[in-house]
């Protein structure tokens, strides 16, 4: 029987103030950082990041600040839209309408005006980095604590799949889990491109324990093998699988009865 639980949390005054101020900034009619046809796409993307974690928001704002510094120095970019989309930190596609805009400057931007916007963005980054462990993270740790206790008392497998849209949030959640006393080998990360060292170790282990049983003609590609290996690691060794949208389909995770969606809006 499906049981659903919602862990509610309240933003601190500083968290709420930062969220509101960044939203106000993104809604302004013209910004050097977001001139062009992708304003609506970026607004949606940044709001998704703010709903994900302060760490994800700070990382993306740092990308914006870096691009503004290039503009201020007269470097610019040959593909402004690709650069803007690169500011997003999510591991999936943002489905949104591409909005045409006629407010792109025809000449190079005024360095002084760019500097004003840059100082504003850098202020957001500093505020985000100064925030302590956020309210949402504390509720996540509370939920994981309940899960692990069920595992110890026989009330469940003690395993959970945790979904997030942000790679930065994925790493942040790993840090939170380690801070609770979980060991590194008890946490499996799954994303669109699994090129990290732990994925390589999991693949080597899977090739030895499972891959050797496959007929030569049925051996999967390296990409598929790594996906299978990470699921194998989660089933046989680790307790928490933290994955992006890349893990939302094509994986057999029926041995785990708990799913946590970290990025509710």
Coordinates of C-alpha atoms in Angstrom, one line a residue:
X1 CA 0.0 0.0 0.0
X2 CA 1.3 3.4 -1.0
X3 CA 2.0 5.8 1.9
X4 CA 2.9 9.4 1.3
X5 CA 4.5 11.8 3.7
X6 CA 5.2 15.5 3.4
X7 CA 7.9 17.0 5.4
X8 CA 7.1 20.7 5.6
X9 CA 9.7 23.3 6.4
X10 CA 9.7 27.1 6.8
X11 CA 12.4 29.3 5.3
X12 CA 14.4 31.5 7.6
X13 CA 14.0 35.2 7.2
X14 CA 17.4 35.3 5.4
X15 CA 16.5 32.5 3.0
X16 CA 13.2 34.1 2.2
X17 CA 14.8 37.5 1.7
X18 CA 17.4 36.0 -0.7
X19 CA 14.7 34.2 -2.7
X20 CA 12.6 37.3 -3.0
X21 CA 15.5 39.5 -4.0
X22 CA 16.8 37.1 -6.7
X23 CA 13.2 36.8 -8.1
X24 CA 12.9 40.6 -8.2
X25 CA 16.2 40.8 -10.1
X26 CA 15.2 38.2 -12.6
X27 CA 11.9 39.9 -13.3
X28 CA 13.5 43.2 -14.4
X29 CA 12.8 44.1 -18.0
X30 CA 16.4 44.2 -19.1
X31 CA 19.5 42.5 -17.7
X32 CA 22.9 42.3 -19.3
X33 CA 23.2 38.8 -18.0
X34 CA 20.0 37.6 -19.7
X35 CA 19.6 39.6 -22.8
X36 CA 18.0 37.7 -25.7
X37 CA 15.3 35.1 -26.4
X38 CA 15.8 32.8 -23.4
X39 CA 14.6 35.1 -20.5
X40 CA 11.6 33.0 -19.7
X41 CA 13.6 29.8 -19.9
X42 CA 16.2 31.1 -17.5
X43 CA 13.6 32.5 -15.1
X44 CA 12.0 29.1 -14.8
X45 CA 15.3 27.4 -14.5
X46 CA 16.5 29.7 -11.7
X47 CA 13.3 29.3 -9.8
X48 CA 13.7 25.5 -10.0
X49 CA 17.2 25.9 -8.6
X50 CA 16.0 28.1 -5.8
X51 CA 13.5 25.3 -4.9
X52 CA 16.3 22.8 -5.1
X53 CA 18.9 24.1 -2.7
X54 CA 20.8 27.3 -1.8
X55 CA 24.0 25.5 -3.0
X56 CA 22.6 25.0 -6.4
X57 CA 21.4 28.6 -6.6
X58 CA 24.8 30.0 -5.5
X59 CA 26.6 27.9 -8.1
X60 CA 24.4 29.2 -10.9
X61 CA 24.7 32.8 -9.7
X62 CA 28.5 32.4 -9.7
X63 CA 28.3 31.4 -13.3
X64 CA 26.2 34.5 -14.0
X65 CA 28.8 36.7 -12.2
X66 CA 31.6 35.1 -14.2
X67 CA 29.9 35.9 -17.5
X68 CA 29.2 39.5 -16.4
X69 CA 32.9 39.9 -15.6
X70 CA 33.7 38.8 -19.2
X71 CA 31.1 41.3 -20.5
X72 CA 32.6 44.1 -18.4
X73 CA 36.0 43.3 -19.8
X74 CA 34.7 43.5 -23.3
X75 CA 35.1 39.8 -24.0
X76 CA 31.5 38.9 -24.4
X77 CA 30.5 35.6 -25.9
X78 CA 29.8 34.4 -29.4
X79 CA 26.8 32.4 -28.2
X80 CA 25.0 34.2 -25.5
X81 CA 22.1 31.8 -25.4
X82 CA 24.3 28.7 -24.9
X83 CA 26.2 30.6 -22.2
X84 CA 22.9 31.5 -20.4
X85 CA 21.7 27.9 -20.6
X86 CA 25.0 26.8 -19.2
X87 CA 24.3 28.9 -16.1
X88 CA 21.6 26.3 -15.2
X89 CA 22.8 23.6 -13.0
X90 CA 20.1 20.9 -13.7
X91 CA 20.8 17.5 -15.2
X92 CA 17.8 17.5 -17.5
X93 CA 15.9 19.5 -20.1
X94 CA 13.9 22.6 -19.1
X95 CA 10.7 22.4 -21.0
X96 CA 9.6 26.0 -21.6
X97 CA 8.5 28.3 -24.4
X98 CA 11.4 30.2 -26.0
X99 CA 10.4 33.8 -25.8
X100 CA 11.5 36.3 -28.5
X101 CA 12.8 39.6 -27.3
X102 CA 13.8 42.8 -29.0
X103 CA 15.8 44.3 -26.1
X104 CA 19.2 43.0 -27.0
X105 CA 21.7 45.8 -27.1
X106 CA 23.1 46.7 -30.5
X107 CA 26.4 48.0 -29.2
X108 CA 28.8 46.7 -26.6
X109 CA 27.6 47.1 -23.1
X110 CA 28.7 50.0 -20.9
X111 CA 31.3 48.6 -18.5
X112 CA 30.0 50.8 -15.6
X113 CA 26.4 49.6 -16.1
X114 CA 27.6 46.0 -16.2
X115 CA 29.6 46.6 -13.0
X116 CA 26.4 47.7 -11.2
X117 CA 24.6 44.5 -12.1
X118 CA 27.7 42.4 -11.4
X119 CA 27.9 43.9 -7.8
X120 CA 24.3 43.0 -7.3
X121 CA 24.8 39.3 -8.4
X122 CA 28.0 39.0 -6.3
X123 CA 26.0 40.2 -3.3
X124 CA 23.5 37.4 -3.9
X125 CA 26.3 34.9 -4.1
X126 CA 27.8 36.1 -0.8
X127 CA 24.5 36.0 0.9
X128 CA 23.8 32.5 -0.3
X129 CA 27.3 31.3 0.8
X130 CA 26.8 32.8 4.2
X131 CA 23.6 31.0 5.0
X132 CA 23.9 28.1 7.5
X133 CA 22.5 24.6 7.0
X134 CA 19.1 25.4 5.5
X135 CA 15.7 24.5 6.8
X136 CA 15.0 22.1 4.0
X137 CA 18.2 20.2 4.6
X138 CA 17.3 19.7 8.2
X139 CA 14.0 18.2 7.3
X140 CA 15.7 15.9 4.8
X141 CA 18.0 14.6 7.5
X142 CA 15.0 14.0 9.7
X143 CA 13.4 11.9 7.0
X144 CA 16.5 9.9 6.4
X145 CA 16.9 9.3 10.1
X146 CA 13.4 7.8 10.2
X147 CA 14.2 5.6 7.2
X148 CA 17.5 4.3 8.7
X149 CA 15.7 3.5 12.0
X150 CA 13.1 1.5 10.1
X151 CA 16.0 -0.4 8.5
X152 CA 17.6 -1.1 11.9
X153 CA 14.3 -2.4 13.4
X154 CA 13.2 -4.5 10.5
X155 CA 10.5 -2.1 9.5
X156 CA 11.9 -1.7 6.0
X157 CA 14.9 -2.2 3.8
X158 CA 16.6 1.0 5.1
X159 CA 17.1 2.1 1.5
X160 CA 15.8 5.2 -0.3
X161 CA 16.0 6.7 -3.8
X162 CA 16.4 10.5 -3.6
X163 CA 15.5 12.6 -6.6
X164 CA 16.9 16.0 -7.4
X165 CA 17.2 18.0 -10.6
X166 CA 20.5 19.6 -9.7
X167 CA 24.0 18.1 -9.8
X168 CA 25.2 20.6 -7.2
X169 CA 22.3 19.6 -4.9
X170 CA 23.2 16.0 -5.5
X171 CA 26.7 16.7 -4.1
X172 CA 25.2 18.7 -1.3
X173 CA 22.9 15.9 -0.3
X174 CA 25.9 13.5 -0.3
X175 CA 27.6 15.9 2.2
X176 CA 24.5 16.0 4.4
X177 CA 24.3 12.2 4.4
X178 CA 28.0 11.9 5.3
X179 CA 27.4 14.4 8.1
X180 CA 24.7 12.1 9.6
X181 CA 27.3 9.3 9.9
X182 CA 26.7 7.4 6.7
X183 CA 29.9 6.1 5.1
X184 CA 30.8 7.0 1.5
X185 CA 30.2 3.5 0.3
X186 CA 26.6 3.7 1.6
X187 CA 25.8 6.5 -0.8
X188 CA 25.4 5.9 -4.6
X189 CA 25.2 8.9 -7.0
X190 CA 23.5 8.5 -10.4
X191 CA 23.4 11.2 -13.0
X192 CA 23.3 11.7 -16.8
X193 CA 27.0 11.3 -17.3
X194 CA 28.4 8.9 -14.7
X195 CA 32.1 9.6 -15.1
X196 CA 33.1 9.9 -11.5
X197 CA 35.6 7.6 -9.7
X198 CA 32.9 5.8 -7.7
X199 CA 31.0 4.9 -10.9
X200 CA 34.2 3.4 -12.4
X201 CA 34.7 1.3 -9.2
X202 CA 31.1 0.2 -9.3
X203 CA 31.5 -0.8 -13.0
X204 CA 34.6 -2.8 -12.3
X205 CA 32.9 -4.6 -9.4
X206 CA 29.8 -5.3 -11.6
X207 CA 31.9 -6.7 -14.4
X208 CA 33.5 -9.1 -12.0
X209 CA 30.3 -10.1 -10.2
X210 CA 27.6 -10.0 -12.9
X211 CA 29.1 -9.1 -16.3
X212 CA 31.2 -12.3 -16.5
X213 CA 28.0 -14.3 -16.6
X214 CA 26.8 -12.6 -19.8
X215 CA 27.3 -14.2 -23.2
X216 CA 29.9 -12.4 -25.2
X217 CA 27.3 -11.2 -27.7
X218 CA 25.1 -9.7 -25.1
X219 CA 27.5 -7.5 -23.2
X220 CA 26.2 -4.0 -22.9
X221 CA 28.0 -0.8 -23.9
X222 CA 30.1 0.9 -21.3
X223 CA 27.3 3.5 -20.7
X224 CA 24.7 0.9 -20.1
X225 CA 27.1 -1.2 -18.0
X226 CA 27.8 1.7 -15.7
X227 CA 24.0 2.3 -15.2
X228 CA 23.6 -1.4 -14.4
X229 CA 26.6 -1.3 -12.1
X230 CA 25.3 1.6 -10.1
X231 CA 21.9 -0.1 -9.5
X232 CA 23.8 -3.3 -8.6
X233 CA 25.9 -1.3 -6.0
X234 CA 22.7 0.2 -4.6
X235 CA 21.0 -3.2 -4.3
X236 CA 23.9 -5.0 -2.8
X237 CA 25.9 -2.5 -0.8
X238 CA 24.7 1.1 -0.4
X239 CA 21.7 2.5 1.4
X240 CA 20.9 5.8 -0.4
X241 CA 20.7 6.3 -4.2
X242 CA 20.8 10.1 -5.0
X243 CA 19.9 10.5 -8.6
X244 CA 18.9 13.2 -11.1
X245 CA 16.2 13.0 -13.7
X246 CA 18.5 10.6 -15.6
X247 CA 17.5 7.9 -13.1
X248 CA 13.7 8.5 -13.5
X249 CA 13.3 5.7 -16.1
X250 CA 14.8 2.5 -17.3
X251 CA 16.1 1.4 -13.9
X252 CA 14.7 -1.6 -11.9
X253 CA 14.6 -0.3 -8.3
X254 CA 11.8 -2.5 -7.0
X255 CA 13.9 -3.8 -4.2
X256 CA 13.7 -0.3 -2.6
X257 CA 10.4 0.8 -1.2
X258 CA 11.1 4.5 -0.4
X259 CA 11.3 7.4 -2.8
X260 CA 12.2 11.0 -1.6
X261 CA 11.5 13.9 -4.0
X262 CA 13.8 16.6 -2.7
X263 CA 12.9 19.2 -5.3
X264 CA 9.3 19.9 -4.8
X265 CA 8.5 23.5 -6.0

